[in-house]
């Protein structure tokens, strides 16, 4: 029997485990040149992949520096799983590229990579897991990799050694499998050398020194290398290296990951070359794959059981650590091993060959950090670290990084892994902290927060991936609005956005407290309707303090913003402008509202999740304007949103009598209770409304005054879910979903915000002029999704975004966002379709949780803004 005592006595290897395919020949060490286009630091699978792709794509004298041997760190002991599957829409591209590359790498380099592709099955043992599988399938169908829902009988046929009790179905990914991490790294290194890169082992980077032109000097024991760009791929060393070199603190932590390898199993050996597919038992939280003629079991322990190396976080990685392992802790594995034995009974008779416990690097949200550091004073420093799935990510990451560095913009949207990201409920960096000591991306992203969030993310690795997961670890951070306690007393149900606690809705009963994860309408539906009604009928008040705000000033500030913005930059006293940042290829990089304060000073507002993303782009281009300064005021500015037919009356009651009017899309200065307030005449609800921008320390005073003034008008607190519903009805786009680096503003229907013939050129202008002449490849349309009568087994539901759009039996597009319009009483979505299908009244299907619902195409929003309704009423 596979007894607990056997597991506890298992030998722990202190060398490269012989648990995968053939072992390659180590890449020889080379001498480094004096200068290089790019120096890559770190010789794991990610570093060698980046060096390989840079050299292949034409970078000159690419240098890879590895302080010990290639694969040291996390790569050498990895379980080697590779898969086309990923629940994230964009990371599927990473996985797809990686597997396709690994399949051809041996032919190119002559180095065997030890790739096995028996496929994989994610087994579902609950009805909730089946809903998840159907949800994932609806999002997969517009991607190229094969993935299918299969029945229990099909699972049994593919893996006859499984105990099928309780299995309801699964997701089968053809071509998935596993690879020898050591061999694939050696093949990438060999390929890099073939294309002219220099692979330097036992040659650590000792220090970095930035030059006045933004290039770098890299100090080594054998001299200094002059490099145009630095790429840090040093895994769990990455945090302390950047601390020491650049005074940058990254939110990274090391986690212990364990797996067990069995001795040979007769039933497995008897199959010969007919390998078993990889199994992922989601409820029991482990993966199971064939290892020669035995099996490998890799659990993800619960967050309460797994181990975070907080000692490394506090004291640094031991200097001698390279190809070492940790002592295993079998007690943490036992529940998962018992589950694996139940699912595959032949494991009960298997002996243990070894237990491996090694370090992997985690960010708080378990997603890697890949991109340029978001800091104007540290130009041309790229990082690619925090790879919790480094082998699966490695090939795709190398391609992505190389193209970004060489072409000046990412090849496709992967904002979720950008070091400048600040995503909802998956947050990392916010704000710059200058001064002595380390630079931290937001004082709120403390080591304690990072460790708590990473522990939660690792423990929830196989948690059902609902569209919204309101995870609580590490919250609240120090970055909370001064209204946090007040709004909590009003029943606010918060979500985490860029470190801020943002009210999603306000509960008035126990049933509305706490988010209930679901693919269908949840307990937030009722309060969201109530808040939409308040805005449409009376007046609503929203805490928007998570907005990012910048001050751009200097003699060349206007010229700078004209270069950045596809719209014309406003003059003093003119209307506030909605402006879009574009890449040189004409993709949408961001959306800003720009207000002229003086001829040389502008107030810029963007979303919470794009604070450092947009600031990095602005900073990068501001280098060419020596007299332009950009000041990030996000942490010192509070914002309140006031919207609805009674908003003007409420604001008039709260402000001095000399300020009787607050025009639409104009800036007005006023005071409330003696506090200076910038009133911007706009609202993302599309209703008559205002944004009140105040010093953050005084926002409670302003809120109380507005709340008091609104009592006579039926004022109500309103959360972000209600704002989302109303913006969908008006057809307002959101950056990151409806428009991003995979779309152009013309495709997104932003024509009225573009000045393609503007006299002062802007970034991306030429590409957009060419697209305007030849036509766009896709068009964003409005869909009325007919979910009025849910399919059998379905509760009432709406689109979330990224679901497949079907026409005549083929996938023709995808949704970008969706929800219920509580004013128009329709389930609605925005979606990209081919221009020939962008026809009013056209019928398509939208796949939601395994069922295709009819949808009607509309070219205009379902509801006009309050201003347009007012103008039309005046005309009649």
CSV table of N, CA and C in Angstrom, one decimal, residues 112-196:
chain,number,residue,atom,x,y,z
A,112,UNK,N,16.8,17.6,-28.2
A,112,UNK,CA,15.6,17.0,-27.8
A,112,UNK,C,15.0,17.8,-26.6
A,113,UNK,N,13.7,18.1,-26.6
A,113,UNK,CA,13.1,18.9,-25.6
A,113,UNK,C,12.2,18.0,-24.6
A,114,UNK,N,12.1,16.7,-24.9
A,114,UNK,CA,11.3,15.8,-24.0
A,114,UNK,C,9.9,16.2,-24.0
A,115,UNK,N,9.3,16.5,-25.1
A,115,UNK,CA,7.9,16.9,-25.1
A,115,UNK,C,7.0,15.6,-25.3
A,116,UNK,N,5.9,15.5,-24.4
A,116,UNK,CA,4.9,14.5,-24.5
A,116,UNK,C,3.6,15.2,-24.6
A,117,UNK,N,2.8,14.8,-25.6
A,117,UNK,CA,1.5,15.5,-25.8
A,117,UNK,C,0.3,14.5,-25.8
A,118,UNK,N,0.0,13.9,-24.6
A,118,UNK,CA,-1.1,12.9,-24.6
A,118,UNK,C,-2.5,13.6,-24.4
A,119,UNK,N,-2.5,14.9,-24.3
A,119,UNK,CA,-3.7,15.7,-24.0
A,119,UNK,C,-3.9,15.8,-22.5
A,120,UNK,N,-4.9,16.6,-22.1
A,120,UNK,CA,-5.2,16.8,-20.7
A,120,UNK,C,-6.7,16.8,-20.5
A,121,UNK,N,-7.2,16.5,-19.3
A,121,UNK,CA,-8.6,16.5,-19.0
A,121,UNK,C,-8.7,17.2,-17.6
A,122,UNK,N,-9.6,18.2,-17.6
A,122,UNK,CA,-10.0,18.9,-16.4
A,122,UNK,C,-11.3,18.2,-15.9
A,123,UNK,N,-11.3,17.4,-14.9
A,123,UNK,CA,-12.5,16.6,-14.6
A,123,UNK,C,-13.4,17.5,-13.7
A,124,UNK,N,-14.7,17.3,-13.9
A,124,UNK,CA,-15.7,18.0,-13.2
A,124,UNK,C,-16.5,17.0,-12.4
A,125,UNK,N,-16.6,17.3,-11.1
A,125,UNK,CA,-17.3,16.3,-10.2
A,125,UNK,C,-18.5,17.0,-9.5
A,126,UNK,N,-18.8,18.2,-9.8
A,126,UNK,CA,-20.0,18.9,-9.3
A,126,UNK,C,-20.7,19.7,-10.4
A,127,UNK,N,-22.0,20.0,-10.2
A,127,UNK,CA,-22.7,20.7,-11.2
A,127,UNK,C,-22.1,22.1,-11.4
A,128,UNK,N,-21.6,22.7,-10.3
A,128,UNK,CA,-21.0,24.0,-10.4
A,128,UNK,C,-19.7,23.9,-11.3
A,129,UNK,N,-19.0,22.8,-11.2
A,129,UNK,CA,-17.8,22.7,-12.1
A,129,UNK,C,-18.2,22.5,-13.5
A,130,UNK,N,-19.4,21.9,-13.7
A,130,UNK,CA,-19.8,21.7,-15.1
A,130,UNK,C,-20.2,23.1,-15.7
A,131,UNK,N,-20.9,23.9,-14.8
A,131,UNK,CA,-21.2,25.3,-15.3
A,131,UNK,C,-19.9,26.0,-15.6
A,132,UNK,N,-18.9,25.8,-14.8
A,132,UNK,CA,-17.6,26.5,-15.1
A,132,UNK,C,-17.0,26.0,-16.4
A,133,UNK,N,-17.1,24.7,-16.7
A,133,UNK,CA,-16.6,24.1,-17.9
A,133,UNK,C,-17.3,24.7,-19.1
A,134,UNK,N,-18.6,24.8,-19.0
A,134,UNK,CA,-19.4,25.4,-20.1
A,134,UNK,C,-19.1,26.9,-20.3
A,135,UNK,N,-18.9,27.6,-19.2
A,135,UNK,CA,-18.5,29.0,-19.3
A,135,UNK,C,-17.2,29.1,-20.0
A,136,UNK,N,-16.2,28.3,-19.6
A,136,UNK,CA,-14.9,28.4,-20.2
A,136,UNK,C,-14.9,28.0,-21.7
A,137,UNK,N,-15.8,27.1,-22.0
A,137,UNK,CA,-15.9,26.6,-23.4
A,137,UNK,C,-16.5,27.8,-24.2
A,138,UNK,N,-17.4,28.5,-23.7
A,138,UNK,CA,-18.0,29.6,-24.4
A,138,UNK,C,-17.0,30.7,-24.7
A,139,UNK,N,-16.0,30.8,-23.9
A,139,UNK,CA,-14.9,31.8,-24.1
A,139,UNK,C,-13.8,31.2,-24.9
A,140,UNK,N,-13.7,29.9,-25.0
A,140,UNK,CA,-12.6,29.3,-25.8
A,140,UNK,C,-12.9,29.2,-27.3
A,141,UNK,N,-14.2,29.2,-27.6
A,141,UNK,CA,-14.6,28.9,-29.0
A,141,UNK,C,-14.2,29.9,-30.0
A,142,UNK,N,-13.8,31.1,-29.6
A,142,UNK,CA,-13.3,32.0,-30.6
A,142,UNK,C,-11.7,32.1,-30.6
A,143,UNK,N,-11.1,31.1,-30.0
A,143,UNK,CA,-9.7,30.9,-30.0
A,143,UNK,C,-9.3,29.7,-30.9
A,144,UNK,N,-8.1,29.6,-31.3
A,144,UNK,CA,-7.8,28.5,-32.3
A,144,UNK,C,-7.5,27.2,-31.7
A,145,UNK,N,-7.0,27.1,-30.5
A,145,UNK,CA,-6.6,25.8,-29.9
A,145,UNK,C,-7.9,24.9,-29.6
A,146,UNK,N,-7.7,23.6,-29.9
A,146,UNK,CA,-8.8,22.7,-29.7
A,146,UNK,C,-9.1,22.5,-28.2
A,147,UNK,N,-10.4,22.6,-27.9
A,147,UNK,CA,-10.8,22.3,-26.5
A,147,UNK,C,-12.2,21.8,-26.6
A,148,UNK,N,-12.6,20.8,-25.9
A,148,UNK,CA,-14.0,20.3,-26.0
A,148,UNK,C,-14.5,19.8,-24.7
A,149,UNK,N,-15.8,19.9,-24.4
A,149,UNK,CA,-16.4,19.2,-23.3
A,149,UNK,C,-16.7,17.8,-23.7
A,150,UNK,N,-16.2,16.9,-22.8
A,150,UNK,CA,-16.4,15.5,-23.1
A,150,UNK,C,-17.2,14.8,-21.9
A,151,UNK,N,-17.8,13.7,-22.3
A,151,UNK,CA,-18.6,12.9,-21.3
A,151,UNK,C,-17.8,12.0,-20.4
A,152,UNK,N,-18.4,11.5,-19.4
A,152,UNK,CA,-17.7,10.5,-18.5
A,152,UNK,C,-17.2,9.3,-19.3
A,153,UNK,N,-18.0,8.8,-20.3
A,153,UNK,CA,-17.6,7.7,-21.1
A,153,UNK,C,-16.4,8.0,-21.9
A,154,UNK,N,-16.3,9.2,-22.5
A,154,UNK,CA,-15.2,9.6,-23.2
A,154,UNK,C,-13.9,9.8,-22.3
A,155,UNK,N,-14.1,10.2,-21.1
A,155,UNK,CA,-13.0,10.4,-20.2
A,155,UNK,C,-12.5,9.0,-19.9
A,156,UNK,N,-13.4,8.0,-19.6
A,156,UNK,CA,-12.9,6.7,-19.3
A,156,UNK,C,-12.2,6.0,-20.4
A,157,UNK,N,-12.6,6.3,-21.6
A,157,UNK,CA,-11.9,5.7,-22.8
A,157,UNK,C,-10.5,6.3,-22.9
A,158,UNK,N,-10.3,7.6,-22.6
A,158,UNK,CA,-9.0,8.2,-22.7
A,158,UNK,C,-8.1,7.9,-21.6
A,159,UNK,N,-8.7,7.6,-20.4
A,159,UNK,CA,-7.9,7.3,-19.2
A,159,UNK,C,-8.6,6.1,-18.5
A,160,UNK,N,-8.4,4.9,-18.9
A,160,UNK,CA,-9.1,3.7,-18.4
A,160,UNK,C,-8.7,3.4,-16.9
A,161,UNK,N,-7.6,4.0,-16.4
A,161,UNK,CA,-7.2,3.7,-15.0
A,161,UNK,C,-7.9,4.6,-14.0
A,162,UNK,N,-8.8,5.4,-14.4
A,162,UNK,CA,-9.5,6.3,-13.5
A,162,UNK,C,-10.7,5.6,-12.8
A,163,UNK,N,-10.9,5.9,-11.6
A,163,UNK,CA,-12.2,5.6,-10.9
A,163,UNK,C,-13.2,6.7,-11.3
A,164,UNK,N,-14.2,6.3,-12.0
A,164,UNK,CA,-15.1,7.3,-12.6
A,164,UNK,C,-16.3,7.7,-11.7
A,165,UNK,N,-16.2,7.3,-10.4
A,165,UNK,CA,-17.3,7.7,-9.5
A,165,UNK,C,-17.4,9.2,-9.4
A,166,UNK,N,-18.5,9.7,-9.6
A,166,UNK,CA,-18.7,11.1,-9.3
A,166,UNK,C,-18.3,12.1,-10.5
A,167,UNK,N,-17.7,11.6,-11.5
A,167,UNK,CA,-17.2,12.4,-12.6
A,167,UNK,C,-18.4,12.7,-13.5
A,168,UNK,N,-18.7,14.0,-13.7
A,168,UNK,CA,-19.9,14.4,-14.6
A,168,UNK,C,-19.5,14.7,-16.0
A,169,UNK,N,-18.2,15.0,-16.2
A,169,UNK,CA,-17.7,15.4,-17.5
A,169,UNK,C,-16.4,16.1,-17.3
A,170,UNK,N,-15.9,16.7,-18.4
A,170,UNK,CA,-14.6,17.4,-18.3
A,170,UNK,C,-14.3,18.2,-19.5
A,171,UNK,N,-13.2,19.0,-19.4
A,171,UNK,CA,-12.7,19.7,-20.5
A,171,UNK,C,-11.5,19.0,-21.0
A,172,UNK,N,-11.5,18.6,-22.3
A,172,UNK,CA,-10.4,17.9,-22.9
A,172,UNK,C,-9.6,18.9,-23.8
A,173,UNK,N,-8.3,19.0,-23.6
A,173,UNK,CA,-7.5,19.8,-24.5
A,173,UNK,C,-6.5,18.9,-25.2
A,174,UNK,N,-6.7,18.8,-26.5
A,174,UNK,CA,-5.9,18.0,-27.4
A,174,UNK,C,-4.5,18.7,-27.5
A,175,UNK,N,-3.4,17.8,-27.4
A,175,UNK,CA,-2.1,18.4,-27.6
A,175,UNK,C,-1.4,18.9,-26.4
A,176,UNK,N,-2.2,18.9,-25.2
A,176,UNK,CA,-1.5,19.2,-24.0
A,176,UNK,C,-0.6,18.1,-23.5
A,177,UNK,N,0.2,18.4,-22.5
A,177,UNK,CA,1.0,17.4,-22.0
A,177,UNK,C,2.1,17.9,-21.0
A,178,UNK,N,3.3,17.5,-21.2
A,178,UNK,CA,4.4,17.9,-20.3
A,178,UNK,C,5.7,17.8,-21.1
A,179,UNK,N,6.7,18.5,-20.6
A,179,UNK,CA,8.0,18.7,-21.3
A,179,UNK,C,9.1,18.6,-20.2
A,180,UNK,N,10.3,18.3,-20.6
A,180,UNK,CA,11.4,18.3,-19.7
A,180,UNK,C,11.9,19.7,-19.6
A,181,UNK,N,11.8,20.4,-18.5
A,181,UNK,CA,12.2,21.8,-18.3
A,181,UNK,C,13.7,22.0,-18.6
A,182,UNK,N,14.5,21.1,-18.2
A,182,UNK,CA,15.9,21.2,-18.4
A,182,UNK,C,16.2,21.2,-19.9
A,183,UNK,N,15.7,20.2,-20.6
A,183,UNK,CA,16.0,20.1,-22.0
A,183,UNK,C,15.4,21.2,-22.9
A,184,UNK,N,14.2,21.7,-22.6
A,184,UNK,CA,13.7,22.7,-23.4
A,184,UNK,C,14.5,24.0,-23.1
A,185,UNK,N,15.0,24.2,-21.9
A,185,UNK,CA,15.8,25.4,-21.7
A,185,UNK,C,17.1,25.3,-22.5
A,186,UNK,N,17.7,24.1,-22.5
A,186,UNK,CA,18.9,24.0,-23.3
A,186,UNK,C,18.7,24.2,-24.8
A,187,UNK,N,17.5,23.8,-25.2
A,187,UNK,CA,17.2,24.0,-26.7
A,187,UNK,C,17.0,25.5,-27.0
A,188,UNK,N,16.4,26.2,-26.1
A,188,UNK,CA,16.2,27.6,-26.3
A,188,UNK,C,17.6,28.3,-26.2
A,189,UNK,N,18.4,27.9,-25.3
A,189,UNK,CA,19.8,28.5,-25.3
A,189,UNK,C,20.5,28.2,-26.5
A,190,UNK,N,20.4,26.9,-27.0
A,190,UNK,CA,21.1,26.6,-28.3
A,190,UNK,C,20.6,27.4,-29.4
A,191,UNK,N,19.2,27.6,-29.5
A,191,UNK,CA,18.6,28.4,-30.5
A,191,UNK,C,19.1,29.8,-30.5
A,192,UNK,N,19.2,30.3,-29.2
A,192,UNK,CA,19.7,31.7,-29.1
A,192,UNK,C,21.1,31.9,-29.6
A,193,UNK,N,22.0,30.9,-29.3
A,193,UNK,CA,23.3,30.9,-29.8
A,193,UNK,C,23.4,30.8,-31.4
A,194,UNK,N,22.5,30.0,-31.9
A,194,UNK,CA,22.5,29.8,-33.4
A,194,UNK,C,22.1,31.2,-34.1
A,195,UNK,N,21.3,32.0,-33.4
A,195,UNK,CA,20.9,33.3,-33.9
A,195,UNK,C,21.9,34.4,-33.5
A,196,UNK,N,23.0,34.1,-32.8
A,196,UNK,CA,24.0,35.1,-32.5
A,196,UNK,C,24.0,35.6,-31.1
